[in-house]
mmCIF file of C-alpha atoms and ligand atoms in Angstrom:
data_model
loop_
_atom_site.group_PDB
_atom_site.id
_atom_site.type_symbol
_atom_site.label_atom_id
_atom_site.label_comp_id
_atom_site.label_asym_id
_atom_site.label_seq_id
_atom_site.Cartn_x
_atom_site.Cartn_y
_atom_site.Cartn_z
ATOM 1 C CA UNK A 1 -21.731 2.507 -9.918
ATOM 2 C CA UNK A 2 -19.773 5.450 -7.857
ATOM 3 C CA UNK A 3 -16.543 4.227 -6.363
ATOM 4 C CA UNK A 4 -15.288 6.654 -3.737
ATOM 5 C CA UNK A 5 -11.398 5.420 -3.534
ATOM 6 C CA UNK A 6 -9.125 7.271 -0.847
ATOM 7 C CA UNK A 7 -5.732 7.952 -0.932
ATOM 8 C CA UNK A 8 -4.926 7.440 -4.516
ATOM 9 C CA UNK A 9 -2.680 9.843 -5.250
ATOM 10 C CA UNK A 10 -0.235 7.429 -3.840
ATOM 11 C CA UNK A 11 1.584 4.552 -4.889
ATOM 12 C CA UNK A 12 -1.148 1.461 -4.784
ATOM 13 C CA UNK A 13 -4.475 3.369 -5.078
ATOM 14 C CA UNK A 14 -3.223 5.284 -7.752
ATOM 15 C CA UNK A 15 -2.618 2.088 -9.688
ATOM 16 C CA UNK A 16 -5.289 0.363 -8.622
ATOM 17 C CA UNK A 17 -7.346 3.520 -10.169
ATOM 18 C CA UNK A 18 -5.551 3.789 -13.277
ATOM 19 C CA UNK A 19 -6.562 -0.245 -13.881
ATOM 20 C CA UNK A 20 -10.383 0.483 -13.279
ATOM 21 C CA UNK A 21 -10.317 3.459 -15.701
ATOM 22 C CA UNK A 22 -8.261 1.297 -18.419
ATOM 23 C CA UNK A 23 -11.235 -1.276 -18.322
ATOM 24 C CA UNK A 24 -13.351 -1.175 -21.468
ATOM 25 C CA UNK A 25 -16.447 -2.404 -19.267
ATOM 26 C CA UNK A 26 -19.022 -0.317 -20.102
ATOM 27 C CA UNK A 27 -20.594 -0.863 -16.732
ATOM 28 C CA UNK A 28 -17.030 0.430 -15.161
ATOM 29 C CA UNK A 29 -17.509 2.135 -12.156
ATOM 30 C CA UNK A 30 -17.423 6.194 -11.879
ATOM 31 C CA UNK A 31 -14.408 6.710 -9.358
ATOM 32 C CA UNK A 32 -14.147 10.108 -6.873
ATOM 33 C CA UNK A 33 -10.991 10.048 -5.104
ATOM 34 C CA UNK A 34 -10.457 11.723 -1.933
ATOM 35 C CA UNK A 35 -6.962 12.730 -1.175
ATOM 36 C CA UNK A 36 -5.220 14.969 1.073
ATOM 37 C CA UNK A 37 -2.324 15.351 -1.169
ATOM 38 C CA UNK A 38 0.483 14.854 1.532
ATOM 39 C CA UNK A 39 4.260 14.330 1.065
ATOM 40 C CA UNK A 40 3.837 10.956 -0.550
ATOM 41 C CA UNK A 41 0.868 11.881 -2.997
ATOM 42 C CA UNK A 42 1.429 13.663 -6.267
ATOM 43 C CA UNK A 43 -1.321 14.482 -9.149
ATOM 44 C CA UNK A 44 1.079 13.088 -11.378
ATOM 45 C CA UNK A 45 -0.301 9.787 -10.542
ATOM 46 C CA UNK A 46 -3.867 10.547 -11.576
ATOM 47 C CA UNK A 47 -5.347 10.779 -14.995
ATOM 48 C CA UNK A 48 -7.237 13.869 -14.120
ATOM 49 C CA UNK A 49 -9.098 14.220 -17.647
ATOM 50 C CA UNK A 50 -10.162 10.996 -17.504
ATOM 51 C CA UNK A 51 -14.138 11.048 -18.019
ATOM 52 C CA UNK A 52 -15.251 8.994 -15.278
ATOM 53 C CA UNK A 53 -12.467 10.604 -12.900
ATOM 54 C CA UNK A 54 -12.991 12.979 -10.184
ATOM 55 C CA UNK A 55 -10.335 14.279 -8.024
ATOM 56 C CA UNK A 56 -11.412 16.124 -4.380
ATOM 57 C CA UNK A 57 -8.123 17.068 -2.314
ATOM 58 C CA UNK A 58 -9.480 16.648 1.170
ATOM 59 C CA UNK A 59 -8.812 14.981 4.387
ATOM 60 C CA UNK A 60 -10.341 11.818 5.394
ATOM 61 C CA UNK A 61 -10.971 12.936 9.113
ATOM 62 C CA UNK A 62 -13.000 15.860 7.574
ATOM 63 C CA UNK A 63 -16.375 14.143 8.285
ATOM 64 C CA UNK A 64 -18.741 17.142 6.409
ATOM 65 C CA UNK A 65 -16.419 15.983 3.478
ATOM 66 C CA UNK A 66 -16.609 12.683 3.802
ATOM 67 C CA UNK A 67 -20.177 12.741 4.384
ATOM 68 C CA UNK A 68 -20.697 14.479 1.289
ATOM 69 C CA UNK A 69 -18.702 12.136 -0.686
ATOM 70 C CA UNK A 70 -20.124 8.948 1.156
ATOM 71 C CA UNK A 71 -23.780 9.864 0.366
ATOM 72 C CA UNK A 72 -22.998 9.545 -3.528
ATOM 73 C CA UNK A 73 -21.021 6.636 -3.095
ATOM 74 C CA UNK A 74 -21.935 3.070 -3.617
ATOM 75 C CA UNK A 75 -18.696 1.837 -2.374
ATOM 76 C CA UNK A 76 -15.417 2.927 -0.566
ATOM 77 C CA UNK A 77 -12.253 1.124 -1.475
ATOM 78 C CA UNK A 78 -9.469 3.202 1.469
ATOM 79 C CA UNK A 79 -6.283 3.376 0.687
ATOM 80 C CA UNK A 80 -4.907 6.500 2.455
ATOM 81 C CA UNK A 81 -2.884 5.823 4.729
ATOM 82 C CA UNK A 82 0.185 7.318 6.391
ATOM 83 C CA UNK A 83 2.855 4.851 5.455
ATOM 84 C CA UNK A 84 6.143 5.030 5.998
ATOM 85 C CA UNK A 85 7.417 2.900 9.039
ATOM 86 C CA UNK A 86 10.387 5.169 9.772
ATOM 87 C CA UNK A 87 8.375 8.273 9.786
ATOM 88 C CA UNK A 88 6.007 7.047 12.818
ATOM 89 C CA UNK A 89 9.032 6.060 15.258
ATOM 90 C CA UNK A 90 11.076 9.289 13.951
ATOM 91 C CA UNK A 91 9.903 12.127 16.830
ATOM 92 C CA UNK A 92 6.525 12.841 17.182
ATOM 93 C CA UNK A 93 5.564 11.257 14.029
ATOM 94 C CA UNK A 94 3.293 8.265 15.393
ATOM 95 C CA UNK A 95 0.747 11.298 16.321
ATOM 96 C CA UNK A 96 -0.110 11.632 12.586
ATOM 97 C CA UNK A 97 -0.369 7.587 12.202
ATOM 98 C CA UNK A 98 -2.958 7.695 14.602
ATOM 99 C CA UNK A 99 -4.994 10.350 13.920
ATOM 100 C CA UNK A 100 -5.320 9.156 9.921
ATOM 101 C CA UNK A 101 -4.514 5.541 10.237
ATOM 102 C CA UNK A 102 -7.338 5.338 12.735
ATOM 103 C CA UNK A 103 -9.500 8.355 13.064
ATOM 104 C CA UNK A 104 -9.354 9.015 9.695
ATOM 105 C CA UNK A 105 -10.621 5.405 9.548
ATOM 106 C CA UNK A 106 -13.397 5.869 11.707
ATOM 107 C CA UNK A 107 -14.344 8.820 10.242
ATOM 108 C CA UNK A 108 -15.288 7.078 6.585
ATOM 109 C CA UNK A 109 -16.486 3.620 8.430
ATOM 110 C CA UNK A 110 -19.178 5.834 10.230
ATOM 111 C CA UNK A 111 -19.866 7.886 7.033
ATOM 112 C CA UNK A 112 -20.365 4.897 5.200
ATOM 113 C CA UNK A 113 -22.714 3.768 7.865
ATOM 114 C CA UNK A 114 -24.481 6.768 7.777
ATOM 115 C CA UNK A 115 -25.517 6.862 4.161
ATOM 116 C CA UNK A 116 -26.063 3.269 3.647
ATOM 117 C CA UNK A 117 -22.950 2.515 1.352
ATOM 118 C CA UNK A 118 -23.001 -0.991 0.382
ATOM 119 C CA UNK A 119 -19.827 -1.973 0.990
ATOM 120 C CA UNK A 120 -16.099 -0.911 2.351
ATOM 121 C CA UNK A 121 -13.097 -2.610 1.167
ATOM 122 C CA UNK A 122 -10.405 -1.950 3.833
ATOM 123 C CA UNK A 123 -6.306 -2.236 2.605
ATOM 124 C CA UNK A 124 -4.593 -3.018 5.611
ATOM 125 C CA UNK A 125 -1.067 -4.708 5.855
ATOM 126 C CA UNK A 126 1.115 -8.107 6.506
ATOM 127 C CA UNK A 127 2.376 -5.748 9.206
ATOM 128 C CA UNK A 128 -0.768 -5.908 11.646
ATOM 129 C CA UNK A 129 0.816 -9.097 12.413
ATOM 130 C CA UNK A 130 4.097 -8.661 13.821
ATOM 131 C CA UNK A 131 7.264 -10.886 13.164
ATOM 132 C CA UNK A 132 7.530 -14.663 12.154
ATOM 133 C CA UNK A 133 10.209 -16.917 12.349
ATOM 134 C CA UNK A 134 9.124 -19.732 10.025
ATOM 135 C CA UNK A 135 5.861 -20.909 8.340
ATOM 136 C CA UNK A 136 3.386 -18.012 7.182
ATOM 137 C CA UNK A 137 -0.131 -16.123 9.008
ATOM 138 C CA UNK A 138 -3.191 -17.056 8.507
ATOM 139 C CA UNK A 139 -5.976 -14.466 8.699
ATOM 140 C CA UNK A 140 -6.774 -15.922 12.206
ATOM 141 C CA UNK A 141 -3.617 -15.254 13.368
ATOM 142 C CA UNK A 142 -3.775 -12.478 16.453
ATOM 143 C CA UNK A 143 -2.365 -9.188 15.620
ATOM 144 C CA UNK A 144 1.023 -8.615 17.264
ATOM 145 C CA UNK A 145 2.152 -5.429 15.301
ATOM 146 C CA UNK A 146 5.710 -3.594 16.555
ATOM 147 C CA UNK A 147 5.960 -0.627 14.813
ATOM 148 C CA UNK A 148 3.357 2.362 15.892
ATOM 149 C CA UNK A 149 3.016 2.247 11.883
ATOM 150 C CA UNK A 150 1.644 -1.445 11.909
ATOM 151 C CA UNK A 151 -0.195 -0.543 15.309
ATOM 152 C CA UNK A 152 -1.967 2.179 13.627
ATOM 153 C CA UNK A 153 -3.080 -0.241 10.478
ATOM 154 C CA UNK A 154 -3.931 -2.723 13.615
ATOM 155 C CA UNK A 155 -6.183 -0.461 15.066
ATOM 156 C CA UNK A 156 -7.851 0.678 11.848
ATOM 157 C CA UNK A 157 -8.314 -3.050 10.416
ATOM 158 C CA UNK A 158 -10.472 -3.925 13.918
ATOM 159 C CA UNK A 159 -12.439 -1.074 13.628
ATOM 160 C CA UNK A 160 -13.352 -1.838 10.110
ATOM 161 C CA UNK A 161 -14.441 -5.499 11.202
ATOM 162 C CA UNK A 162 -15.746 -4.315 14.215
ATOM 163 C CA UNK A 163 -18.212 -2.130 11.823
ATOM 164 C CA UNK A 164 -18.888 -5.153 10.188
ATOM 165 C CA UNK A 165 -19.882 -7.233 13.801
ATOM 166 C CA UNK A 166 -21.594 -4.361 15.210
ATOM 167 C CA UNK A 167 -23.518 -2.739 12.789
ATOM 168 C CA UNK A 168 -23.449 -5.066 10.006
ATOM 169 C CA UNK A 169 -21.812 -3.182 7.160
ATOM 170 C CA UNK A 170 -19.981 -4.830 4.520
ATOM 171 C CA UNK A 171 -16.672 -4.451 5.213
ATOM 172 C CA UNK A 172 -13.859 -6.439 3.522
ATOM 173 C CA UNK A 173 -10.417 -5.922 4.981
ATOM 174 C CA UNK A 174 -7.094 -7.356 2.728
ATOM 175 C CA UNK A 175 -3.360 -7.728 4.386
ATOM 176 C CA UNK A 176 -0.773 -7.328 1.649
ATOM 177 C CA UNK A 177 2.946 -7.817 1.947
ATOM 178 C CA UNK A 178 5.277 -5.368 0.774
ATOM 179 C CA UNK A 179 4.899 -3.731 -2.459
ATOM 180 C CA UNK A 180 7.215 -2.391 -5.459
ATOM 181 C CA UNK A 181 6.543 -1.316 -8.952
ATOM 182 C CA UNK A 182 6.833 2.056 -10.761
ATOM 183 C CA UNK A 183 5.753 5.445 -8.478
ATOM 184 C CA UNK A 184 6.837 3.785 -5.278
ATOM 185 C CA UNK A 185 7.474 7.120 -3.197
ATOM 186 C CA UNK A 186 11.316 7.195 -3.380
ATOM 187 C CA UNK A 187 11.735 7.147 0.414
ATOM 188 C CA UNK A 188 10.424 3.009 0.455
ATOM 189 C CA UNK A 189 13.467 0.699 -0.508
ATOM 190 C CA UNK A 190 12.969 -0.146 -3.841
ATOM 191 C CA UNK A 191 12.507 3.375 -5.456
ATOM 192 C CA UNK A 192 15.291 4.835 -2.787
ATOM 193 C CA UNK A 193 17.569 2.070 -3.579
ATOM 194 C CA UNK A 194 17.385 2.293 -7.286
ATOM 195 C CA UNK A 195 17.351 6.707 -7.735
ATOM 196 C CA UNK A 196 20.132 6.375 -4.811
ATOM 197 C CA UNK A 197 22.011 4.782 -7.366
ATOM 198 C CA UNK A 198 21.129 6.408 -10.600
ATOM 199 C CA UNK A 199 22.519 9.038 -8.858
ATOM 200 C CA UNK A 200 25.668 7.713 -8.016
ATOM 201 C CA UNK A 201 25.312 7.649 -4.543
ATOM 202 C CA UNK A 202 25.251 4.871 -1.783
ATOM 203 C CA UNK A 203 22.368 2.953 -0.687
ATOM 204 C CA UNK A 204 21.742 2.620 3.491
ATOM 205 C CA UNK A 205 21.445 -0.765 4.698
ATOM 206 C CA UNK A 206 19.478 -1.536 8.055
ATOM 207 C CA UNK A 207 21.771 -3.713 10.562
ATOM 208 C CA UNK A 208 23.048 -6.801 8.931
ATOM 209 C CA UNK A 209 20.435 -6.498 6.005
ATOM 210 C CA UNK A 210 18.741 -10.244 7.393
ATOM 211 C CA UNK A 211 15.025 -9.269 7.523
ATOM 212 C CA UNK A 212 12.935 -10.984 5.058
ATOM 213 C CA UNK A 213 10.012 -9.873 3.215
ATOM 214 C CA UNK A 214 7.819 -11.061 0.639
ATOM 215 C CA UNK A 215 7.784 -8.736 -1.852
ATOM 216 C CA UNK A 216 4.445 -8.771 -4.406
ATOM 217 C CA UNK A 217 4.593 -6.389 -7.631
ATOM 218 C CA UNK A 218 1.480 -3.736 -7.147
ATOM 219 C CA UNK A 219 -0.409 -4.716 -9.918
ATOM 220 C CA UNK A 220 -0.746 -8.182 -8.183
ATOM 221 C CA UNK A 221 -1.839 -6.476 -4.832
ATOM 222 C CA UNK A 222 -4.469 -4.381 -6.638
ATOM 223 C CA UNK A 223 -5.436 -7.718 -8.885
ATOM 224 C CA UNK A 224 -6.335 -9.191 -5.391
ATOM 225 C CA UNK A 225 -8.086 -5.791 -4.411
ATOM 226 C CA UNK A 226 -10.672 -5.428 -7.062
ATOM 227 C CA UNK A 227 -10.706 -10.046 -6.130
ATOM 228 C CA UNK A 228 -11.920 -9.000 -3.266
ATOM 229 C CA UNK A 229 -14.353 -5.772 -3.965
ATOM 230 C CA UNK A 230 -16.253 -7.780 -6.534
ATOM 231 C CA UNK A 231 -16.128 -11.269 -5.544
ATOM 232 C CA UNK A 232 -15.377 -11.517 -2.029
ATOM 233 C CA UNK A 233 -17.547 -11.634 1.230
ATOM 234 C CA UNK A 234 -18.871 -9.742 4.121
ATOM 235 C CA UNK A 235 -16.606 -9.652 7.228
ATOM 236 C CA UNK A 236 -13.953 -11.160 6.143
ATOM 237 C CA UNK A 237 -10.147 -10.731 5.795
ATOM 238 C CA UNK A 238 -7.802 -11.685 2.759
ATOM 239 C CA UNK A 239 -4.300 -12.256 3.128
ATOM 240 C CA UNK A 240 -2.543 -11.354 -0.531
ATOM 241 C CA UNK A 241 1.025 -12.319 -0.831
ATOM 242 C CA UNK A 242 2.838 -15.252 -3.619
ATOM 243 C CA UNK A 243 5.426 -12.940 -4.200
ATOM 244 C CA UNK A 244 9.234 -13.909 -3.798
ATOM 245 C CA UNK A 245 10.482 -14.012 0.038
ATOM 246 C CA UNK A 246 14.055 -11.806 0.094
ATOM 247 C CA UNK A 247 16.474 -10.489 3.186
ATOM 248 C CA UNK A 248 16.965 -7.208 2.703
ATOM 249 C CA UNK A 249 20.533 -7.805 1.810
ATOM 250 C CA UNK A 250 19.493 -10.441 -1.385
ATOM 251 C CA UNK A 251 17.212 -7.627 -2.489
ATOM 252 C CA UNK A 252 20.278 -5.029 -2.475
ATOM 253 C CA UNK A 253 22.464 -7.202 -4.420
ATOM 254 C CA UNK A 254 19.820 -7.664 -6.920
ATOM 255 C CA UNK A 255 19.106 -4.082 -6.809
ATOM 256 C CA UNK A 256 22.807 -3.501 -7.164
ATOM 257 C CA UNK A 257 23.287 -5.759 -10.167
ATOM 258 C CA UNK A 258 20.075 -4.110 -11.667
ATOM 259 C CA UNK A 259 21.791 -0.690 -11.451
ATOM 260 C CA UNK A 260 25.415 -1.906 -12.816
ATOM 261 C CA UNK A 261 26.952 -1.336 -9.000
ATOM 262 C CA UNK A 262 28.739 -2.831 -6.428
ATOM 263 C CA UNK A 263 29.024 -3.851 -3.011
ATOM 264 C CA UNK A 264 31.105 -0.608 -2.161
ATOM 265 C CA UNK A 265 28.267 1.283 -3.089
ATOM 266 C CA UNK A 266 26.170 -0.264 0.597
ATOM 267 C CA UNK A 267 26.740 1.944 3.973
ATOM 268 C CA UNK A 268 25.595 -0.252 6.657
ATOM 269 C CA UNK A 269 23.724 1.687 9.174
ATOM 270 C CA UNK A 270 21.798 1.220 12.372
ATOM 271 C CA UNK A 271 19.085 -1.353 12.656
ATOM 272 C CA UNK A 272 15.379 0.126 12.607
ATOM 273 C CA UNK A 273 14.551 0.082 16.325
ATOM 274 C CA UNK A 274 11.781 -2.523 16.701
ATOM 275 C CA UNK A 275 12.845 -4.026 13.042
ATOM 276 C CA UNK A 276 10.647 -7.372 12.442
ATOM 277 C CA UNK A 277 12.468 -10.383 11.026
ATOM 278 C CA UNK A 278 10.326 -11.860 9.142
ATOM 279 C CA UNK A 279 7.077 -11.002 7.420
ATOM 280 C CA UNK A 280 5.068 -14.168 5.523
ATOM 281 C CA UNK A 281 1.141 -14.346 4.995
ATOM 282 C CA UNK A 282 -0.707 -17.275 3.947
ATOM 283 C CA UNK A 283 -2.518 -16.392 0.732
ATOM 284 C CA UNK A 284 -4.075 -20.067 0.158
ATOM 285 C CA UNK A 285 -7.456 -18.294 1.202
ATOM 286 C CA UNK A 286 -7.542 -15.944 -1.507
ATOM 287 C CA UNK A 287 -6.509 -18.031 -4.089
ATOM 288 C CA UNK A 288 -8.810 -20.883 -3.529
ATOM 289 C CA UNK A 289 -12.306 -18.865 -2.858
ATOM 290 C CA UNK A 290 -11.084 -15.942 -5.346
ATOM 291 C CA UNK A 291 -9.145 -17.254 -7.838
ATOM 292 C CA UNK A 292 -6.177 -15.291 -6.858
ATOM 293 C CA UNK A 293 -2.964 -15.505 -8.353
ATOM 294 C CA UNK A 294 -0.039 -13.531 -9.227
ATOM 295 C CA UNK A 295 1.258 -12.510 -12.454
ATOM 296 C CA UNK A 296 4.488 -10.698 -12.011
ATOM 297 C CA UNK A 297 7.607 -12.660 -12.065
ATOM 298 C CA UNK A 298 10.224 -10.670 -9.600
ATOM 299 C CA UNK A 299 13.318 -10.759 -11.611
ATOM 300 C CA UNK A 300 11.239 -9.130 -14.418
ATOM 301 C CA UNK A 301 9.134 -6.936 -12.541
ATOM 302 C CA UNK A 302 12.158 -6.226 -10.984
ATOM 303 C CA UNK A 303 14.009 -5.185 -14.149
ATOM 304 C CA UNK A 304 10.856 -3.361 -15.521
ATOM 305 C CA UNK A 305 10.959 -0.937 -12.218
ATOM 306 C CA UNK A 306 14.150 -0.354 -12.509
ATOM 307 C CA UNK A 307 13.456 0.877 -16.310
ATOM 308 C CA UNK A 308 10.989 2.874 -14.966
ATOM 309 C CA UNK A 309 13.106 4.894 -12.359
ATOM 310 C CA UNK A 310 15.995 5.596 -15.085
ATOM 311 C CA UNK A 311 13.258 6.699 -18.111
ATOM 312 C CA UNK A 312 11.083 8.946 -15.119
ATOM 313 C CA UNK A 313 12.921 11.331 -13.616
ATOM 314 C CA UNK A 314 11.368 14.127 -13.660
ATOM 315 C CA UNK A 315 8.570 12.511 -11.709
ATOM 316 C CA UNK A 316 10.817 11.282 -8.856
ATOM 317 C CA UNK A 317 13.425 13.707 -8.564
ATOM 318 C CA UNK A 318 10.812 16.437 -6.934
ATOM 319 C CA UNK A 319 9.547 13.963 -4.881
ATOM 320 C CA UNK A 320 12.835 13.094 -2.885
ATOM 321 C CA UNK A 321 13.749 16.519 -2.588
ATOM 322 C CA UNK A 322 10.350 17.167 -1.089
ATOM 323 C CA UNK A 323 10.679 14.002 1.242
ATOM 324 C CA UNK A 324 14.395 15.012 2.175
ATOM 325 C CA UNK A 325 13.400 18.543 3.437
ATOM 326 C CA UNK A 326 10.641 16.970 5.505
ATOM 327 C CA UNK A 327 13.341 14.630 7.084
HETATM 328 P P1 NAD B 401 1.431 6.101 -0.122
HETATM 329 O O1 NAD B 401 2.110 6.713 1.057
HETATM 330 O O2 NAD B 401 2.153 6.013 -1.433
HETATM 331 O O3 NAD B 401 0.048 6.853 -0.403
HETATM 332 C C1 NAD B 401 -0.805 7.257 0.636
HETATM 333 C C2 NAD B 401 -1.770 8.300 0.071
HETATM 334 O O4 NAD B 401 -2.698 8.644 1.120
HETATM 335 C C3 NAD B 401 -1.087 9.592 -0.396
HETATM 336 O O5 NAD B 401 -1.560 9.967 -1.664
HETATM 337 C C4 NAD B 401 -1.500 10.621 0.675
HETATM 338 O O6 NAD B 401 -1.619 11.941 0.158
HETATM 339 C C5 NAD B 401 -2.853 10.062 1.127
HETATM 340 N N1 NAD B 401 -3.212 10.491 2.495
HETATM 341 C C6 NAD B 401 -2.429 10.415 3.597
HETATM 342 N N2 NAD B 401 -3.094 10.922 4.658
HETATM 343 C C7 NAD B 401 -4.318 11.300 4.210
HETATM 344 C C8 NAD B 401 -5.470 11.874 4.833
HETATM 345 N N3 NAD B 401 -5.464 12.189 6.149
HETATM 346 N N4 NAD B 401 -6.563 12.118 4.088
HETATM 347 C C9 NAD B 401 -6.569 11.822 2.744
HETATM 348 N N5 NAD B 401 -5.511 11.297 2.107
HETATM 349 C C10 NAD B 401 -4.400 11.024 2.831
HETATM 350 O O7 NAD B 401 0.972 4.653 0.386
HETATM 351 P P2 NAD B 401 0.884 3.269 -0.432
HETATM 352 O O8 NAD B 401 2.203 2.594 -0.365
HETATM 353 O O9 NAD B 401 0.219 3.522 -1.721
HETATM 354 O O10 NAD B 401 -0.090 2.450 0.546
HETATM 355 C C11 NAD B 401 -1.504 2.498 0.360
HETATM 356 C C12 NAD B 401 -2.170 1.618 1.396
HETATM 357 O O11 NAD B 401 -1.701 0.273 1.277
HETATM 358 C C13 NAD B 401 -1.881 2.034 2.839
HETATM 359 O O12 NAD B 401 -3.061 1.885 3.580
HETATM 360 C C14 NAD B 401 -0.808 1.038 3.299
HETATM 361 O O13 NAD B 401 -0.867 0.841 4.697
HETATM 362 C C15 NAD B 401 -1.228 -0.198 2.530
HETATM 363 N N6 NAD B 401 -0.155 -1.172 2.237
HETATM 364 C C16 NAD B 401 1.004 -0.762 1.657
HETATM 365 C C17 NAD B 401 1.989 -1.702 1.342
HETATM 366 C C18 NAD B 401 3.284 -1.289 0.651
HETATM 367 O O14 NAD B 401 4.151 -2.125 0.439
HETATM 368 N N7 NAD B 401 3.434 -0.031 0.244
HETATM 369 C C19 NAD B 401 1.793 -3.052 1.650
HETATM 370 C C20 NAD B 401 0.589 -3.444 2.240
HETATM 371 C C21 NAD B 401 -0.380 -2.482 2.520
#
């Protein structure tokens, strides 16, 4: 089976790569990923000698491309994504959400149409559905997104179900809350947080630091992934959360105490304009039809990132400096 995965050079699909390859299956799927290489993905992620590995630097939105690669695939699992929240309100940033949140989208959806691929696993976000004060969203829940990030991810997780309703191609679409593990791009929280303070420097903290997220470790988000690629159905959407709801402030002291610092080590800064609340998805769905459950205790996985950051320097440290010159 050929598994075209895009945009794993980056955080999730690269470790949702590196756990397919691991797997002594010998029916384990050949996997081609397609990858533009931008800011936020790094070869360093990929084992590139791996036998049933093949690497193609390209652009999603290059249709000849992703014809090519479509008409040897059996399945497309799409990761690549612009991602960084801040980056698509900066300037004239939300131009590049658009045209690879959602052209670049549209692009592979109508490849995979094209050449009969059997099915398209779509990884959207808890994002697409805006703020929530208390209880958690079930995939029914309308789409509300703020950000022209999670309006972007909005756009591109209706066209993939509306590729599904209209032309009947398996399409699968999955809403994860936020992420964190090791090779996190060190502009995201966690990873900024934590080399921020290896360093000895401060840590910036959004408005009063109240927004609450449930935070998932990435091996659990890809866990519910490859749930959904092998076992789920046509058409439909999978919320995948069970991690540990935190304010952004709880997480920074735990960071903090993690890193052997103090509160005199936080600069409080200006709120995110548009900053949701509160994210919170309903994952009963995927646990009772998939089996879905998470692994990773927080304070450990926690601890174990954190490990990671201080022994892995030299694969973060080029990385910021890249992502600070581009700021
Ligand atoms: P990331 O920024 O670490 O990686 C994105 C990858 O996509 C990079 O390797 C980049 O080079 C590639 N890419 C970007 N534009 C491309 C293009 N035009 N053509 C080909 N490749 C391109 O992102 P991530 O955190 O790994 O997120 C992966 C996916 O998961 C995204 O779709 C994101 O919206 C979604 N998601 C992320 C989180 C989270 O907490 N990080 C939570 C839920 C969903």
């Amino acid at each position: 089976m050929n598994l075209l995965v895009t945009g794993a050079a980056g955080f999730i699909g690269s470790t949702y790569v590196r756990t397919l390859l691991a797997s002594p299956e010998p029916d384990a799927p050949r996997i081609t990923v397609l990858d533009k290489l931008t800011y936020a993905g790094t070869l360093d992620n990929l084992e590139l000698d791996h036998p049933r590995l093949e690497f193609v630097q390209g652009d999603i939105r290059d249709a000849e491309l992703v014809g090519t690669l479509a008409a040897d695939a059996d399945q497309i699992v799409h990761f690549a994504a612009e991602s960084h929240v801040d980056r698509s309100i900066a300037g004239a940033g939300a131009t590049d959400f658009v045209l690879t949140n959602v052209v670049g989208t549209q692009t592979l959806l109508e490849a995979a149409l094209r050449h009969d691929v059997e099915r398209f696993v779509h990884i959207s976000t808890d994002e697409v559905y805006g703020s929530i004060e208390e209880g958690s969203w079930p995939e029914e829940h309308p789409l509300r997104p703020s950000s022209p990030y999670s309006a972007s991810k909005a756009s591109s997780d209706l066209l993939a179900l509306a590729y599904h309703r209209t032309h009947g191609l398996d399409v699968r679409v999955t809403r994860c809350s936020n992420n964190y593990g090791p090779r996190q791009f060190p502009e995201k929280i966690v990873p900024l947080f934590i080399s921020n303070l290896l360093d000895g420097h401060n840590v910036p903290l959004y408005g009063d630091g109240g927004n609450v997220r449930d935070w998932l470790h990435v091996e659990d988000h890809c866990q519910g992934v490859e749930l959904v690629r092998t076992r789920g159905r046509a058409g439909e959407v999978y919320n995948i959360g069970g991690g540990t709801e935190l304010s952004n402030k709880d997480l920074t002291g735990l960071l903090l105490e993690a890193c052997g610092a103090d509160w005199d080590r936080v600069d409080h800064v200006t709120d995110r304009k548009g900053h949701d609340l509160r994210y919170s998805v309903d994952w009963t769905k995927i646990r009772d039809e998939l089996g879905y459950r998470p692994r990773h205790d927080f304070t450990a996985g926690l601890a174990d990132t954190v490990t990671w950051y201080r022994d892995n320097r030299a694969w973060w440290e080029p990385l910021k400096q890249r992502a600070e010159a581009l700021s």
